[in-house]
Coordinates of C-alpha atoms and ligand atoms in Angstrom, one line a residue:
X96 CA 150.1 110.6 147.1
X97 CA 148.1 112.0 150.0
X98 CA 144.7 113.7 149.1
X99 CA 143.6 114.9 152.2
X100 CA 147.2 117.3 152.3
X101 CA 145.8 118.9 149.4
X102 CA 142.6 120.1 150.8
X103 CA 139.0 119.1 149.7
X104 CA 138.1 118.7 146.1
X105 CA 134.7 120.4 144.6
X106 CA 134.0 117.6 142.7
X107 CA 135.2 113.9 141.8
X108 CA 135.2 111.6 138.6
X109 CA 135.8 108.3 138.1
X110 CA 137.2 106.8 134.7
X111 CA 140.1 108.3 133.4
X112 CA 139.7 107.2 129.9
X113 CA 139.8 109.3 126.6
X114 CA 136.9 111.4 128.0
X115 CA 137.3 111.6 131.7
X116 CA 140.9 112.4 131.3
X117 CA 140.1 115.1 129.4
X118 CA 137.2 116.7 131.2
X119 CA 139.1 116.2 134.5
X120 CA 141.7 118.7 132.7
X121 CA 139.0 121.1 131.6
X122 CA 137.6 121.0 135.4
X123 CA 140.9 121.4 136.6
X124 CA 141.6 124.0 134.4
X125 CA 138.3 126.0 134.9
X126 CA 140.0 126.0 138.5
X127 CA 137.5 124.0 140.4
X128 CA 139.8 121.3 142.3
X129 CA 138.9 117.3 141.4
X130 CA 139.5 114.0 142.8
X131 CA 140.0 111.5 140.3
X132 CA 140.0 107.8 140.7
X133 CA 140.7 105.1 138.0
X134 CA 140.0 101.4 138.2
X135 CA 143.6 100.6 136.9
X136 CA 145.3 102.9 139.7
X137 CA 148.7 102.8 137.6
X138 CA 146.8 105.3 135.0
X139 CA 145.8 107.6 138.0
X140 CA 149.3 108.1 138.9
X141 CA 150.2 108.6 135.2
X142 CA 147.6 111.1 134.7
X143 CA 148.6 113.4 138.0
X144 CA 152.0 113.0 136.8
X145 CA 151.3 114.2 133.3
X146 CA 148.8 116.7 134.1
X147 CA 151.6 120.0 134.2
X148 CA 150.6 123.2 136.2
X149 CA 146.7 121.6 136.5
X150 CA 148.3 118.8 138.8
X151 CA 147.9 121.4 141.7
X152 CA 144.0 121.2 141.2
X153 CA 144.0 117.5 141.1
X154 CA 143.6 115.1 143.3
X155 CA 144.7 111.5 142.6
X156 CA 143.0 109.1 144.7
X157 CA 144.1 105.0 144.4
X158 CA 141.1 103.9 145.9
X159 CA 137.4 104.6 146.2
X160 CA 137.1 105.4 149.5
X161 CA 140.3 107.6 149.4
X162 CA 138.2 109.8 146.6
X163 CA 135.4 110.2 148.8
X164 CA 137.6 111.3 151.8
X165 CA 139.1 113.8 149.2
X166 CA 135.4 115.4 148.6
X167 CA 134.0 118.1 150.2
X168 CA 130.3 117.1 151.3
X169 CA 127.8 117.5 150.0
X170 CA 129.5 115.5 147.4
X171 CA 129.3 115.1 143.7
X172 CA 131.2 112.4 141.6
X173 CA 131.4 112.1 137.9
X174 CA 131.1 108.8 136.2
X175 CA 132.7 108.0 132.7
X176 CA 132.9 104.8 132.1
X177 CA 131.5 103.0 129.4
X178 CA 127.8 102.8 129.3
X179 CA 125.9 99.6 130.8
X180 CA 127.1 97.4 133.4
X181 CA 130.1 99.2 134.3
X182 CA 128.1 102.0 135.3
X183 CA 126.0 99.6 137.2
X184 CA 129.0 98.4 139.1
X185 CA 130.4 101.4 139.7
X186 CA 127.1 102.8 141.6
X187 CA 127.3 99.2 143.5
X188 CA 130.8 100.3 144.6
X189 CA 130.6 104.1 145.2
X190 CA 127.0 104.4 146.5
X191 CA 127.6 102.5 149.9
X192 CA 130.5 104.9 150.5
X193 CA 128.4 108.3 150.1
X194 CA 126.0 110.3 152.4
X195 CA 121.9 110.7 151.5
X196 CA 123.4 114.3 150.2
X197 CA 126.0 113.1 148.0
X198 CA 125.1 112.9 144.7
X199 CA 126.5 110.4 141.5
X200 CA 126.4 112.0 138.1
X201 CA 126.8 109.4 135.0
X202 CA 128.5 111.0 132.2
X203 CA 128.5 108.6 129.7
X204 CA 126.4 107.7 126.6
X205 CA 123.5 105.5 128.8
X206 CA 120.6 104.1 127.3
X207 CA 118.1 106.8 128.8
X208 CA 116.1 103.7 129.8
X209 CA 119.1 102.9 132.3
X210 CA 119.3 106.2 133.3
X211 CA 115.3 106.1 134.1
X212 CA 116.0 103.0 136.2
X213 CA 119.1 104.5 138.0
X214 CA 117.2 107.6 138.8
X215 CA 114.2 105.6 139.9
X216 CA 116.6 103.8 142.1
X217 CA 118.2 107.1 143.4
X218 CA 114.5 108.6 143.8
X219 CA 113.5 105.4 146.1
X220 CA 116.7 105.8 148.2
X221 CA 116.1 109.4 148.7
X222 CA 119.6 110.3 147.3
X223 CA 120.2 112.6 144.3
X224 CA 121.1 111.4 140.9
X225 CA 121.8 113.4 137.2
X226 CA 122.1 111.6 134.0
X227 CA 124.4 114.4 131.3
X228 CA 124.8 113.7 127.8
X229 CA 128.7 115.0 126.6
X230 CA 129.0 115.5 123.2
X231 CA 132.3 116.8 121.3
X232 CA 134.4 113.6 121.6
X233 CA 137.9 114.3 123.0
X234 CA 138.6 117.8 122.1
X235 CA 135.3 119.0 123.2
X236 CA 136.1 117.1 126.5
X237 CA 139.1 118.8 126.9
X238 CA 138.0 122.2 125.9
X239 CA 134.4 122.8 125.9
X240 CA 131.8 119.8 125.1
X241 CA 128.1 120.5 124.9
X242 CA 125.9 118.9 128.1
X243 CA 122.7 117.9 128.1
X244 CA 121.8 117.3 131.7
X245 CA 118.7 115.3 133.0
X246 CA 117.4 115.1 136.6
X247 CA 115.9 117.2 139.3
X248 CA 116.5 121.0 139.2
X249 CA 118.2 120.9 142.6
X250 CA 120.1 118.2 141.5
X251 CA 121.5 120.0 138.4
X252 CA 122.0 123.2 140.4
X253 CA 124.1 121.9 142.7
X254 CA 127.0 121.4 139.7
X255 CA 125.2 124.0 136.9
X256 CA 127.9 126.3 138.0
X257 CA 131.0 123.4 137.0
X258 CA 129.3 122.4 133.9
X259 CA 128.5 125.7 132.6
X260 CA 132.1 126.8 133.3
X261 CA 133.5 123.7 131.5
X262 CA 130.9 123.7 128.7
X263 CA 131.6 125.3 124.9
X264 CA 130.2 128.6 124.8
X265 CA 127.9 130.1 121.9
X266 CA 128.9 133.9 121.7
X267 CA 129.4 133.7 125.6
X268 CA 126.5 131.4 126.1
X269 CA 127.4 128.1 128.0
X270 CA 126.3 125.0 126.2
X271 CA 125.2 123.2 129.0
X272 CA 121.1 122.9 129.7
X273 CA 119.0 120.7 132.1
X274 CA 116.6 118.9 129.4
X275 CA 114.2 117.4 132.0
X276 CA 114.1 114.7 134.7
X277 CA 115.7 111.4 134.7
X278 CA 116.8 110.2 131.2
X279 CA 115.7 113.4 129.4
X280 CA 119.5 114.4 128.9
X281 CA 120.5 111.2 127.9
X282 CA 117.7 110.9 125.5
X283 CA 118.6 114.3 123.8
X284 CA 122.4 113.0 123.4
X285 CA 121.3 109.8 121.9
X286 CA 119.0 111.4 119.5
X287 CA 121.9 114.0 118.8
X288 CA 124.3 110.8 117.8
X289 CA 121.5 109.8 115.7
X290 CA 121.7 113.1 113.8
X291 CA 125.4 112.9 113.7
X292 CA 125.1 109.1 112.2
X293 CA 122.8 110.9 109.4
X294 CA 124.7 113.7 108.9
X295 CA 128.0 111.8 108.4
X296 CA 126.0 109.2 105.9
X297 CA 124.8 112.2 104.0
X298 CA 128.4 113.7 103.8
X299 CA 129.5 110.0 102.9
X300 CA 126.9 109.8 99.7
X301 CA 127.6 113.0 98.3
X302 CA 131.4 112.0 98.4
X303 CA 130.4 108.9 96.8
X304 CA 128.8 111.3 94.1
X305 CA 132.2 113.1 93.9
X306 CA 134.5 110.3 93.9
X307 CA 132.3 107.6 91.6
X308 CA 130.1 109.6 89.5
X309 CA 132.2 112.3 88.8
X310 CA 135.6 110.9 89.2
X311 CA 137.1 113.6 91.4
X312 CA 140.1 113.0 93.4
X313 CA 140.1 113.7 97.3
X314 CA 142.1 116.9 97.1
X315 CA 139.7 118.2 94.9
X316 CA 136.7 116.9 97.0
X317 CA 138.6 118.1 99.8
X318 CA 138.3 121.8 98.1
X319 CA 134.6 121.3 97.6
X320 CA 133.7 120.8 101.0
X321 CA 136.0 123.8 101.7
X322 CA 134.3 125.9 99.9
X323 CA 130.9 124.2 101.4
X324 CA 132.3 124.8 104.7
X325 CA 131.6 128.7 103.9
X326 CA 127.7 128.7 103.0
X327 CA 124.6 127.5 104.6
X328 CA 126.2 124.0 105.3
X329 CA 128.7 125.2 107.5
X330 CA 129.6 122.8 110.2
X331 CA 132.1 121.0 111.8
X332 CA 131.4 117.5 110.2
X333 CA 131.6 119.5 106.5
X334 CA 135.0 121.1 107.9
X335 CA 136.5 117.9 108.8
X336 CA 135.0 116.1 105.7
X337 CA 136.9 118.7 103.9
X338 CA 140.1 118.0 106.0
X339 CA 140.2 114.3 106.0
X340 CA 140.1 114.6 102.0
X341 CA 143.2 116.3 101.9
X342 CA 145.1 114.3 104.2
X343 CA 147.7 112.4 102.8
X344 CA 149.0 109.0 104.4
X345 CA 152.7 109.1 105.7
X346 CA 153.4 105.6 104.8
X347 CA 152.2 105.3 101.4
X348 CA 152.1 109.0 100.4
X349 CA 148.5 108.2 98.8
X350 CA 145.2 110.2 100.1
X351 CA 144.7 109.1 103.8
X352 CA 140.7 108.3 102.2
X353 CA 142.3 105.8 99.6
X354 CA 143.6 103.5 102.5
X355 CA 140.9 103.5 104.8
X356 CA 138.9 100.4 104.5
X357 CA 135.3 101.2 103.9
X358 CA 133.9 99.7 107.0
X359 CA 132.2 101.8 109.6
X360 CA 131.5 100.7 113.3
X361 CA 129.2 101.8 115.8
X362 CA 128.7 101.8 119.6
X363 CA 124.7 101.8 119.6
X364 CA 123.6 105.5 120.0
X365 CA 122.2 105.8 116.5
X366 CA 120.4 102.5 117.0
X367 CA 119.0 103.3 120.0
X368 CA 117.5 106.6 118.0
X369 CA 116.4 104.3 115.6
X370 CA 114.3 101.7 117.6
X371 CA 113.0 104.9 119.8
X372 CA 111.6 106.4 116.6
X373 CA 109.8 103.1 115.8
X374 CA 108.8 102.9 119.5
X375 CA 107.2 106.4 119.5
X376 CA 105.7 106.5 116.2
X377 CA 108.0 109.2 115.1
X378 CA 109.6 108.4 111.8
X379 CA 113.2 109.1 111.9
X380 CA 114.2 107.7 108.1
X381 CA 117.3 109.4 107.3
X382 CA 118.8 108.4 110.8
X383 CA 117.4 104.8 110.1
X384 CA 118.8 104.8 106.5
X385 CA 122.4 106.1 108.5
X386 CA 122.1 103.4 110.8
X387 CA 121.3 100.3 108.3
X388 CA 124.0 102.0 106.0
X389 CA 126.7 101.5 108.7
X390 CA 126.0 98.1 109.0
X391 CA 125.8 97.3 105.5
X392 CA 129.1 98.9 105.0
X393 CA 130.5 96.5 107.6
X394 CA 129.4 93.9 105.2
X395 CA 132.3 93.8 103.0
X396 CA 132.8 90.3 102.2
X397 CA 129.3 90.0 101.2
X398 CA 129.4 93.1 99.2
X399 CA 132.5 92.1 97.1
X400 CA 130.6 88.8 96.2
X401 CA 127.7 90.9 95.2
X402 CA 129.9 92.8 92.7
X403 CA 131.0 89.8 91.2
X404 CA 127.5 87.9 91.1
X405 CA 125.8 91.1 89.6
X406 CA 129.1 93.4 88.4
X407 CA 129.6 96.9 89.6
X408 CA 126.9 99.3 89.0
X409 CA 127.4 101.9 85.9
X410 CA 128.6 104.5 88.2
X411 CA 130.2 107.0 86.2
X412 CA 127.7 110.0 85.5
X413 CA 127.8 111.7 82.0
X414 CA 129.8 114.4 81.8
X415 CA 127.7 117.9 82.7
X416 CA 124.9 115.5 84.5
X417 CA 125.9 116.5 88.1
X418 CA 127.2 119.6 89.5
X419 CA 128.6 120.6 92.9
X420 CA 126.0 123.2 93.6
X421 CA 123.3 120.9 93.0
X422 CA 125.0 118.5 95.4
X423 CA 125.4 121.2 97.8
X424 CA 121.6 122.1 97.8
X425 CA 120.6 118.3 98.4
X426 CA 122.7 118.2 101.2
X427 CA 120.8 121.5 102.5
X428 CA 117.7 119.7 101.6
X429 CA 118.4 116.5 103.3
X430 CA 120.1 118.3 106.3
X431 CA 116.7 119.9 106.7
X432 CA 114.6 117.0 106.7
X433 CA 116.6 115.1 109.0
X434 CA 116.7 117.8 111.8
X435 CA 112.9 118.2 111.2
X436 CA 112.7 114.3 111.6
X437 CA 115.1 114.5 114.7
X438 CA 113.3 117.4 116.5
X439 CA 110.2 115.5 115.4
X440 CA 111.1 112.7 117.6
X441 CA 112.4 114.8 120.6
X442 CA 108.4 116.3 120.7
X443 CA 107.0 112.7 120.6
X444 CA 109.6 111.5 123.5
X445 CA 108.5 114.5 125.4
X446 CA 105.2 113.9 124.9
X447 CA 105.1 110.3 125.6
X448 CA 107.6 110.6 129.1
X449 CA 106.2 113.9 130.2
X450 CA 109.6 115.9 129.6
X451 CA 108.4 119.1 128.5
X452 CA 112.0 119.2 126.6
X453 CA 112.8 122.5 125.5
X454 CA 113.5 122.3 121.9
X455 CA 114.6 125.8 121.1
X456 CA 117.2 125.4 124.1
X457 CA 118.3 121.8 122.6
X458 CA 119.1 123.3 119.5
X459 CA 121.1 126.2 121.2
X460 CA 123.3 123.5 123.2
X461 CA 124.1 121.9 119.9
X462 CA 125.3 125.1 118.2
X463 CA 129.2 124.6 119.6
X464 CA 130.9 122.2 121.4
X465 CA 129.4 119.0 120.0
X466 CA 129.9 116.8 116.8
X467 CA 126.7 118.3 114.8
X468 CA 127.4 122.0 115.5
X469 CA 126.6 124.1 112.6
X470 CA 125.8 127.7 111.7
X471 CA 122.3 126.2 110.8
X472 CA 121.7 125.2 114.3
X473 CA 121.1 129.1 115.3
X474 CA 118.6 129.6 112.5
X475 CA 116.6 126.2 114.1
X476 CA 117.2 127.5 117.2
X477 CA 114.9 131.0 116.3
X478 CA 112.3 128.9 114.1
X479 CA 111.8 126.6 117.5
X480 CA 111.5 129.6 119.3
X481 CA 109.0 130.9 117.5
X482 CA 106.9 127.9 117.2
X483 CA 108.2 124.7 118.8
X484 CA 105.0 122.5 117.7
X485 CA 105.7 122.8 114.3
X486 CA 107.2 120.3 111.9
X487 CA 110.9 122.2 111.2
X488 CA 110.5 122.0 107.6
X489 CA 107.1 124.2 107.6
X490 CA 108.9 127.0 109.4
X491 CA 109.4 129.9 106.8
X492 CA 113.0 130.0 107.0
X493 CA 113.5 126.4 106.4
X494 CA 110.3 126.1 104.2
X495 CA 112.0 128.9 101.6
X496 CA 115.1 126.5 101.7
X497 CA 113.3 123.5 100.9
X498 CA 111.7 125.0 98.1
X499 CA 115.2 126.2 96.7
X500 CA 116.8 123.0 97.1
X501 CA 114.4 120.4 96.9
X502 CA 114.7 119.9 93.0
X503 CA 118.3 119.7 93.8
X504 CA 117.8 116.7 95.9
X505 CA 115.4 115.0 93.6
X506 CA 117.9 115.3 90.8
X507 CA 120.8 114.1 93.1
X508 CA 119.2 110.8 94.5
X509 CA 117.4 110.6 90.6
X510 CA 120.9 110.5 88.9
X511 CA 122.8 108.3 91.5
X512 CA 119.8 105.8 91.2
X513 CA 119.9 105.7 87.6
X514 CA 124.0 105.3 87.8
X515 CA 123.8 102.9 90.6
X516 CA 125.2 104.8 93.3
X517 CA 123.7 104.5 96.8
X518 CA 122.2 107.5 98.2
X519 CA 120.2 105.6 101.0
X520 CA 119.9 108.8 103.4
X521 CA 119.4 111.4 100.8
X522 CA 116.5 109.2 99.3
X523 CA 115.0 108.8 102.7
X524 CA 115.1 112.5 102.8
X525 CA 113.4 113.0 99.9
X526 CA 110.4 110.6 100.2
X527 CA 109.9 112.0 103.8
X528 CA 109.6 115.7 102.0
X529 CA 107.3 114.1 99.0
X530 CA 105.1 111.9 101.6
X531 CA 105.1 115.2 103.7
X532 CA 103.3 117.6 101.3
X533 CA 100.9 115.0 99.7
X534 CA 97.6 115.8 101.2
X535 CA 95.8 112.7 99.8
X536 CA 98.2 109.8 100.6
X537 CA 97.6 105.9 99.3
X538 CA 96.9 104.8 102.8
X539 CA 93.1 104.1 101.6
X540 CA 94.4 101.3 99.6
X541 CA 96.0 100.2 102.9
X542 CA 93.1 100.6 104.7
X543 CA 90.7 98.9 102.2
X544 CA 93.1 95.8 102.2
X545 CA 92.9 95.4 105.9
X546 CA 89.2 96.0 106.3
X547 CA 89.2 93.2 103.4
X548 CA 91.4 90.4 105.0
X549 CA 90.8 91.5 109.1
X550 CA 87.4 93.4 108.8
X551 CA 89.6 96.5 110.7
X552 CA 87.1 98.7 109.7
X553 CA 88.1 102.2 107.9
X554 CA 87.2 105.6 108.0
X555 CA 85.2 107.6 105.0
X556 CA 85.9 110.6 103.5
X557 CA 82.5 111.8 103.8
X558 CA 81.0 111.0 107.2
X559 CA 82.5 110.2 110.7
X560 CA 82.7 106.6 112.3
X561 CA 84.2 103.3 111.7
X562 CA 83.0 101.5 108.2
X563 CA 83.3 98.1 106.7
X564 CA 83.9 97.8 103.0
X565 CA 81.5 96.0 100.5
X566 CA 83.3 92.7 100.5
X567 CA 82.3 90.7 103.5
X568 CA 79.7 89.4 105.7
X569 CA 80.1 92.7 107.3
X570 CA 79.4 94.7 104.3
Ligands
NAP830 N1 135.1 108.8 123.3 C1 134.3 109.4 122.5 O1 134.4 110.3 121.6 C2 133.2 109.9 123.4 C3 132.4 110.7 123.4 C4 131.3 111.4 124.0 C5 131.1 110.3 125.3 N2 131.5 109.3 125.5 C6 131.0 108.2 126.5 O2 132.0 108.4 127.5 C7 132.1 107.1 128.4 C8 133.4 107.0 128.4 O3 134.0 106.6 127.3 P1 135.6 107.0 126.8 O4 135.7 107.4 124.9 O5 136.2 107.7 127.7 O6 136.2 105.8 127.2 P2 137.6 104.5 127.3 O7 138.9 105.9 126.7 O8 137.6 103.1 127.2 O9 137.8 104.6 129.1 C9 136.7 104.2 129.8 C10 137.4 104.1 130.8 O10 136.7 103.6 132.2 C11 137.1 102.5 132.8 N3 136.2 101.2 133.2 C12 136.0 100.4 132.1 N4 135.3 99.6 132.7 C13 135.2 99.9 133.9 C14 134.4 99.2 134.8 N5 134.0 98.1 134.9 N6 134.5 99.6 136.4 C15 135.3 100.6 136.4 N7 135.8 101.4 135.4 C16 135.7 100.9 134.3 C17 138.5 102.6 132.6 O11 139.0 101.9 133.2 P3 140.4 101.0 133.5 O12 141.9 102.1 132.6 O13 140.4 100.5 134.5 O14 140.5 100.1 131.8 C18 138.6 103.3 131.6 O15 139.1 104.6 132.3 C19 131.2 106.1 127.5 O16 130.4 106.0 127.9 C20 131.4 106.8 126.1 O17 130.2 105.9 125.2 C21 132.6 108.7 124.6

């Protein structure tokens, strides 16, 4: 192969795995000439050979030097390799081959702290750097992902036309936005993934009630999800919940769901969201519950042992105790609380890191292309555009939806608890809702105890200042 004989490429890409290969095809399809390199050269050759008519727009490169030579300066090279040390290794190998105007764009799922560090290194070296979050999985990468950028506006401006061309479109508007400097884009992507965990967990909890509490078969459950996908819950995740519920295993003829082991993995972004929520004191309890639930799901042997020790919980609900409309209402309420927490976390991060995150734009880029895309995100974008400083639960549209559905959430969580059906994420949503509607909480008891054992002082309801109680030498 001879890259130079094909003319200069407008953009480069390193890492032809699932995401990189599909993103490269998407870029080529939109008419941009792209140079590609993969650590294992055979994959580069095979990728080019299998690219069909798009191969004309793809310059396969067997070495990093060839990749650099194939690009028109000032160069831009996308990295699509696993987050962590692979990104650092790739930057270390590539950067010496690049000029000062040439830019590296990390499009993997980096931890935003790493992106902050790499962006700071790039600033010190006087070279441009972008960290972009790309959501939508394989299909999104190929036909239109949601893209969340982080870096300097001038760096974003250099590749924005390509990113906007390949991004998903919501009614013609590209789902690609610069969120702020340095790690802002990867932080937004991380919170997106955290919300994804929570959305999926709440759907799984409702599936559990339909399956174990109401005894419904997978295909019937699939019909229910399909119906919900016509209403306020319309979303990609509800849609695929319906699709997977109705799928049949080719080997056994059984419903696919029944032959899948009940053990869910994770790659870390949900955990990072929960950790940052704790660091920033911006509780994202629904996401935290979802992350914990995945971890508990993987303790299969321990769960089986627990069933032996304590016996399985009763599970089956009384006939008429639950109906599917109530479950739909619970999911609606849980989803609103989850997103209120997610946007609350984004607000806290924006303040803490000086990012000025554009909250309505975040809701907008999530409307298409990404895994959490849903109709409700359009309403969220509108609510945040009206008042981005408010808790989303208090926005008039969502306050009404919560008033209408909070009783359903309450009943579902209560029935599930009574019958031993675990609903940790829905229960966390309900607890948050109740805490955030309680004007007089019980933290006065905590303050009294803290002052009793540690003289930490407390505030009084009737006068300003720090006070001690009548229980120690300070009283
Ligand atoms: N999969 C998804 O749905 C998804 C969605 C959004 C974001 N992401 C993120 O996108 C990134 C890529 O994910 P993926 O699913 O495409 O991964 P993947 O299929 O495992 O591909 C990884 C690619 O990176 C290369 N690579 C691995 N280690 C490397 C190293 N140390 N130096 C250079 N190249 C290396 C591999 O090259 P070889 O062929 O030589 O092994 C391969 O081409 C990750 O950060 C991931 O978290 C994934």
